[in-house]
mmCIF file of C-alpha atoms in Angstrom:
data_model
loop_
_atom_site.group_PDB
_atom_site.id
_atom_site.type_symbol
_atom_site.label_atom_id
_atom_site.label_comp_id
_atom_site.label_asym_id
_atom_site.label_seq_id
_atom_site.Cartn_x
_atom_site.Cartn_y
_atom_site.Cartn_z
ATOM 1 C CA GLU I 1 0.000 0.000 0.000
ATOM 2 C CA THR I 2 1.409 3.354 -1.014
ATOM 3 C CA GLY I 3 -0.604 5.481 1.384
ATOM 4 C CA VAL I 4 -1.762 7.789 -1.400
ATOM 5 C CA THR I 5 -5.325 7.483 -2.652
ATOM 6 C CA GLN I 6 -6.930 9.028 -5.698
ATOM 7 C CA THR I 7 -10.558 9.318 -6.768
ATOM 8 C CA PRO I 8 -12.116 8.678 -9.129
ATOM 9 C CA ARG I 9 -10.039 5.938 -10.760
ATOM 10 C CA HIS I 10 -11.718 6.491 -14.116
ATOM 11 C CA LEU I 11 -13.420 9.562 -15.519
ATOM 12 C CA VAL I 12 -15.060 10.263 -18.854
ATOM 13 C CA MET I 13 -16.072 13.846 -19.453
ATOM 14 C CA GLY I 14 -17.213 16.046 -22.274
ATOM 15 C CA MET I 15 -15.355 19.165 -23.264
ATOM 16 C CA THR I 16 -17.903 21.411 -21.601
ATOM 17 C CA ASN I 17 -18.021 19.580 -18.266
ATOM 18 C CA LYS I 18 -16.473 20.589 -14.960
ATOM 19 C CA LYS I 19 -15.028 17.867 -12.774
ATOM 20 C CA SER I 20 -12.489 17.498 -9.980
ATOM 21 C CA LEU I 21 -9.850 14.917 -9.169
ATOM 22 C CA LYS I 22 -9.056 14.243 -5.528
ATOM 23 C CA CYS I 23 -5.869 13.011 -3.895
ATOM 24 C CA GLU I 24 -5.218 12.211 -0.255
ATOM 25 C CA GLN I 25 -1.946 11.130 1.351
ATOM 26 C CA HIS I 26 -1.752 9.342 4.676
ATOM 27 C CA LEU I 27 2.050 9.437 4.976
ATOM 28 C CA GLY I 28 2.523 12.718 6.840
ATOM 29 C CA HIS I 29 4.426 14.230 3.915
ATOM 30 C CA ASN I 30 4.729 17.967 3.331
ATOM 31 C CA ALA I 31 4.828 18.123 -0.476
ATOM 32 C CA MET I 32 2.315 16.978 -3.075
ATOM 33 C CA TYR I 33 2.487 16.787 -6.862
ATOM 34 C CA TRP I 34 0.230 16.430 -9.890
ATOM 35 C CA TYR I 35 1.629 14.632 -12.939
ATOM 36 C CA LYS I 36 0.238 13.881 -16.384
ATOM 37 C CA GLN I 37 1.277 10.572 -17.934
ATOM 38 C CA SER I 38 0.790 10.008 -21.657
ATOM 39 C CA ALA I 39 1.920 6.980 -23.622
ATOM 40 C CA LYS I 40 5.633 6.852 -24.508
ATOM 41 C CA LYS I 41 6.352 10.243 -22.899
ATOM 42 C CA PRO I 42 8.128 11.041 -19.646
ATOM 43 C CA LEU I 43 5.984 11.956 -16.698
ATOM 44 C CA GLU I 44 5.004 15.612 -17.038
ATOM 45 C CA LEU I 45 5.045 17.558 -13.792
ATOM 46 C CA MET I 46 2.053 19.897 -13.628
ATOM 47 C CA PHE I 47 1.970 21.378 -10.143
ATOM 48 C CA VAL I 48 3.942 21.184 -6.909
ATOM 49 C CA TYR I 49 2.742 22.156 -3.465
ATOM 50 C CA ASN I 50 5.253 22.456 -0.649
ATOM 51 C CA PHE I 51 3.793 23.085 2.801
ATOM 52 C CA LYS I 52 0.461 23.877 1.069
ATOM 53 C CA GLU I 53 2.032 26.629 -1.037
ATOM 54 C CA GLN I 54 2.176 26.203 -4.772
ATOM 55 C CA THR I 55 5.824 26.359 -5.751
ATOM 56 C CA GLU I 56 5.675 25.264 -9.374
ATOM 57 C CA ASN I 57 3.265 25.622 -12.251
ATOM 58 C CA ASN I 58 4.929 24.183 -15.293
ATOM 59 C CA SER I 59 3.109 26.202 -17.963
ATOM 60 C CA VAL I 60 -0.079 24.271 -17.433
ATOM 61 C CA PRO I 61 -3.164 25.622 -19.255
ATOM 62 C CA SER I 62 -5.636 27.463 -17.063
ATOM 63 C CA ARG I 63 -8.297 24.824 -17.736
ATOM 64 C CA PHE I 64 -6.434 22.877 -15.018
ATOM 65 C CA SER I 65 -6.755 24.475 -11.584
ATOM 66 C CA PRO I 66 -5.098 22.953 -8.497
ATOM 67 C CA GLU I 67 -6.179 23.352 -4.904
ATOM 68 C CA CYS I 68 -4.344 22.276 -1.766
ATOM 69 C CA PRO I 69 -6.439 22.996 1.340
ATOM 70 C CA ASN I 70 -3.983 21.231 3.677
ATOM 71 C CA SER I 71 -0.859 19.105 3.480
ATOM 72 C CA SER I 72 -2.876 15.874 3.152
ATOM 73 C CA HIS I 73 -5.300 16.811 0.387
ATOM 74 C CA LEU I 74 -4.838 17.908 -3.188
ATOM 75 C CA PHE I 75 -7.426 18.588 -5.859
ATOM 76 C CA LEU I 76 -7.254 19.169 -9.587
ATOM 77 C CA HIS I 77 -10.241 21.058 -10.955
ATOM 78 C CA LEU I 78 -10.951 20.500 -14.627
ATOM 79 C CA HIS I 79 -13.050 22.592 -16.998
ATOM 80 C CA THR I 80 -13.430 22.915 -20.757
ATOM 81 C CA LEU I 81 -10.828 20.262 -21.418
ATOM 82 C CA GLN I 82 -9.616 19.167 -24.836
ATOM 83 C CA PRO I 83 -9.360 15.607 -26.200
ATOM 84 C CA GLU I 84 -5.557 15.837 -26.007
ATOM 85 C CA ASP I 85 -5.913 16.176 -22.234
ATOM 86 C CA SER I 86 -6.906 12.510 -22.074
ATOM 87 C CA ALA I 87 -4.234 10.775 -20.009
ATOM 88 C CA LEU I 88 -3.448 9.170 -16.672
ATOM 89 C CA TYR I 89 -3.261 11.819 -13.950
ATOM 90 C CA LEU I 90 -1.048 10.842 -11.058
ATOM 91 C CA CYS I 91 -0.759 12.360 -7.623
ATOM 92 C CA ALA I 92 2.372 11.919 -5.540
ATOM 93 C CA SER I 93 3.680 13.028 -2.177
ATOM 94 C CA SER I 94 7.112 13.308 -0.625
ATOM 95 C CA GLN I 95 8.810 14.553 2.507
ATOM 96 C CA VAL I 96 11.074 17.453 1.616
ATOM 97 C CA SER I 97 13.445 18.582 4.322
ATOM 98 C CA GLY I 98 16.456 20.126 2.643
ATOM 99 C CA GLY I 99 18.020 16.866 1.524
ATOM 100 C CA ASP I 100 18.344 15.550 -2.007
ATOM 101 C CA LEU I 101 16.401 12.315 -1.938
ATOM 102 C CA TYR I 102 13.010 13.570 -3.221
ATOM 103 C CA GLU I 103 11.538 10.080 -2.962
ATOM 104 C CA GLN I 104 7.981 10.240 -4.197
ATOM 105 C CA TYR I 105 5.045 8.019 -3.398
ATOM 106 C CA PHE I 106 2.281 7.766 -5.948
ATOM 107 C CA GLY I 107 -1.418 7.135 -5.964
ATOM 108 C CA PRO I 108 -2.977 4.728 -8.486
ATOM 109 C CA GLY I 109 -3.971 7.543 -10.826
ATOM 110 C CA THR I 110 -7.136 8.716 -12.524
ATOM 111 C CA ARG I 111 -7.602 7.587 -16.123
ATOM 112 C CA LEU I 112 -9.228 10.582 -17.797
ATOM 113 C CA THR I 113 -10.930 10.448 -21.167
ATOM 114 C CA VAL I 114 -12.187 13.664 -22.740
ATOM 115 C CA THR I 115 -14.804 13.156 -25.434
ATOM 116 C CA THR S 1 17.967 21.454 -19.309
ATOM 117 C CA GLN S 2 18.480 18.158 -17.538
ATOM 118 C CA LEU S 3 17.342 15.095 -19.471
ATOM 119 C CA LEU S 4 17.364 11.383 -18.769
ATOM 120 C CA GLU S 5 17.365 8.916 -21.627
ATOM 121 C CA GLN S 6 16.291 5.364 -21.021
ATOM 122 C CA SER S 7 17.046 2.401 -23.216
ATOM 123 C CA PRO S 8 15.668 0.239 -24.513
ATOM 124 C CA GLN S 9 12.178 1.681 -24.778
ATOM 125 C CA PHE S 10 10.683 -1.795 -25.043
ATOM 126 C CA LEU S 11 11.975 -5.243 -24.179
ATOM 127 C CA SER S 12 10.241 -8.605 -24.463
ATOM 128 C CA ILE S 13 12.134 -11.685 -23.284
ATOM 129 C CA GLN S 14 11.540 -15.209 -22.080
ATOM 130 C CA GLU S 15 11.318 -16.166 -18.431
ATOM 131 C CA GLY S 16 14.713 -17.041 -17.027
ATOM 132 C CA GLU S 17 16.740 -14.675 -19.213
ATOM 133 C CA ASN S 18 18.829 -11.786 -17.922
ATOM 134 C CA LEU S 19 18.408 -8.163 -18.971
ATOM 135 C CA THR S 20 19.807 -4.696 -18.386
ATOM 136 C CA VAL S 21 18.031 -1.348 -18.634
ATOM 137 C CA TYR S 22 20.023 1.869 -18.939
ATOM 138 C CA CYS S 23 19.408 5.432 -17.833
ATOM 139 C CA ASN S 24 21.809 8.041 -19.201
ATOM 140 C CA SER S 25 22.299 11.774 -18.936
ATOM 141 C CA SER S 26 24.884 14.437 -19.653
ATOM 142 C CA SER S 27 23.995 16.015 -16.302
ATOM 143 C CA VAL S 28 25.160 15.071 -12.834
ATOM 144 C CA PHE S 29 22.489 14.042 -10.357
ATOM 145 C CA SER S 30 22.842 14.078 -6.586
ATOM 146 C CA SER S 31 20.625 11.006 -6.427
ATOM 147 C CA LEU S 32 18.699 8.774 -8.798
ATOM 148 C CA GLN S 33 15.663 6.605 -8.261
ATOM 149 C CA TRP S 34 14.144 3.608 -10.027
ATOM 150 C CA TYR S 35 10.413 2.965 -10.050
ATOM 151 C CA ARG S 36 8.242 0.169 -11.436
ATOM 152 C CA GLN S 37 4.747 0.826 -12.701
ATOM 153 C CA GLU S 38 2.193 -1.866 -13.410
ATOM 154 C CA PRO S 39 -0.834 -1.307 -15.668
ATOM 155 C CA GLY S 40 -3.553 0.723 -13.984
ATOM 156 C CA GLU S 41 -1.341 1.710 -11.065
ATOM 157 C CA GLY S 42 1.048 4.474 -10.106
ATOM 158 C CA PRO S 43 4.840 4.074 -10.050
ATOM 159 C CA VAL S 44 6.289 2.337 -6.996
ATOM 160 C CA LEU S 45 9.731 3.292 -5.716
ATOM 161 C CA LEU S 46 12.243 0.416 -5.941
ATOM 162 C CA VAL S 47 15.510 2.011 -4.914
ATOM 163 C CA THR S 48 17.437 5.264 -4.518
ATOM 164 C CA VAL S 49 21.147 5.480 -5.313
ATOM 165 C CA VAL S 50 23.171 8.372 -4.007
ATOM 166 C CA THR S 51 26.917 7.671 -4.166
ATOM 167 C CA GLY S 52 28.886 7.413 -7.424
ATOM 168 C CA GLY S 53 29.700 3.764 -8.115
ATOM 169 C CA GLU S 54 27.078 2.563 -5.648
ATOM 170 C CA VAL S 55 25.526 -0.862 -6.201
ATOM 171 C CA LYS S 56 22.288 -1.917 -4.548
ATOM 172 C CA LYS S 57 20.576 -5.278 -4.775
ATOM 173 C CA LEU S 58 16.909 -6.038 -4.364
ATOM 174 C CA LYS S 59 16.508 -9.825 -4.706
ATOM 175 C CA ARG S 60 17.172 -10.489 -8.433
ATOM 176 C CA LEU S 61 17.442 -6.772 -9.277
ATOM 177 C CA THR S 62 20.824 -5.031 -9.220
ATOM 178 C CA PHE S 63 21.012 -1.248 -9.476
ATOM 179 C CA GLN S 64 24.208 0.652 -10.200
ATOM 180 C CA PHE S 65 24.950 4.377 -10.138
ATOM 181 C CA GLY S 66 27.741 5.511 -12.449
ATOM 182 C CA ASP S 67 30.972 6.791 -10.951
ATOM 183 C CA ALA S 68 30.279 10.276 -12.320
ATOM 184 C CA ARG S 69 26.629 10.126 -11.205
ATOM 185 C CA LYS S 70 25.405 10.731 -14.757
ATOM 186 C CA ASP S 71 24.058 7.289 -15.505
ATOM 187 C CA SER S 72 22.527 4.240 -13.914
ATOM 188 C CA SER S 73 21.616 0.693 -14.834
ATOM 189 C CA LEU S 74 19.132 -1.897 -13.679
ATOM 190 C CA HIS S 75 20.037 -5.544 -14.189
ATOM 191 C CA ILE S 76 17.508 -8.319 -13.676
ATOM 192 C CA THR S 77 18.756 -11.874 -13.279
ATOM 193 C CA ALA S 78 16.532 -14.808 -14.264
ATOM 194 C CA ALA S 79 13.543 -12.636 -15.099
ATOM 195 C CA GLN S 80 10.124 -13.771 -13.947
ATOM 196 C CA PRO S 81 6.662 -12.888 -15.348
ATOM 197 C CA GLY S 82 6.093 -10.866 -12.173
ATOM 198 C CA ASP S 83 8.878 -8.513 -13.284
ATOM 199 C CA THR S 84 6.677 -7.317 -16.151
ATOM 200 C CA GLY S 85 6.003 -3.593 -16.005
ATOM 201 C CA LEU S 86 7.179 -0.114 -16.918
ATOM 202 C CA TYR S 87 10.522 0.751 -15.352
ATOM 203 C CA LEU S 88 11.208 4.453 -14.804
ATOM 204 C CA CYS S 89 14.346 6.218 -13.703
ATOM 205 C CA ALA S 90 14.254 9.681 -12.151
ATOM 206 C CA GLY S 91 17.028 12.023 -11.083
ATOM 207 C CA ALA S 92 16.867 14.674 -8.401
ATOM 208 C CA GLY S 93 16.414 18.091 -10.008
ATOM 209 C CA SER S 94 15.955 21.485 -8.443
ATOM 210 C CA ASN S 95 13.135 22.648 -6.173
ATOM 211 C CA TYR S 96 12.325 19.131 -4.941
ATOM 212 C CA GLN S 97 11.429 17.989 -8.429
ATOM 213 C CA LEU S 98 12.426 14.812 -10.251
ATOM 214 C CA ILE S 99 13.684 14.607 -13.835
ATOM 215 C CA TRP S 100 12.054 11.555 -15.411
ATOM 216 C CA GLY S 101 13.090 9.171 -18.139
ATOM 217 C CA ALA S 102 10.454 8.008 -20.643
ATOM 218 C CA GLY S 103 10.524 4.473 -19.282
ATOM 219 C CA THR S 104 11.312 0.956 -20.414
ATOM 220 C CA LYS S 105 8.346 -1.327 -20.997
ATOM 221 C CA LEU S 106 9.384 -4.828 -19.998
ATOM 222 C CA ILE S 107 7.431 -7.987 -20.827
ATOM 223 C CA ILE S 108 8.540 -11.356 -19.485
ATOM 224 C CA LYS S 109 6.932 -14.251 -21.307
ATOM 225 C CA PRO S 110 6.319 -17.532 -19.425
#
């Protein structure tokens, strides 16, 4: 068990819908991440939250909106998505404390299909 | 820009054979991690290597970090069907982020 849960596991949505992905970590970590995984491409980092503060936004379109109400919960709000946004969305957490290990623990992902 | 190149991209072998997966970069990393991802799941951390030349073993899996900390390899001895999955390497970047390779898809046939 990784200690990171994600819901829903599968999501099909139209381009005009609004939906949210949820992630919860039970590991006591202080950093959380959203990744997009597409076939044959490296994991694409979307957002990073460190101590609930967003520290990175890697040029992600505004149709993706993250929210981190506390260090255990992370949301990704979706609206007016495009078919090319279909992918596996992964949440991860890690304990960052000034060292260089950056070991990340992942949830099972949400398989998103935009129709 | 730091990049990690993994090879091969795809490997299909028979049970019992040995294999090696490579992760190469022109950049130096303070640490490097290997993950395995099974279909429908997220990546699971296998090992972290930190010291140049370091070798770590996890049952039939042997991980090595290059002396210059620019490359790493994963060697599997006597592969089993349970080793099937996507193997990912990731190097420590800046701001607590990881630099990811594109992965090696490994299939072990019974």
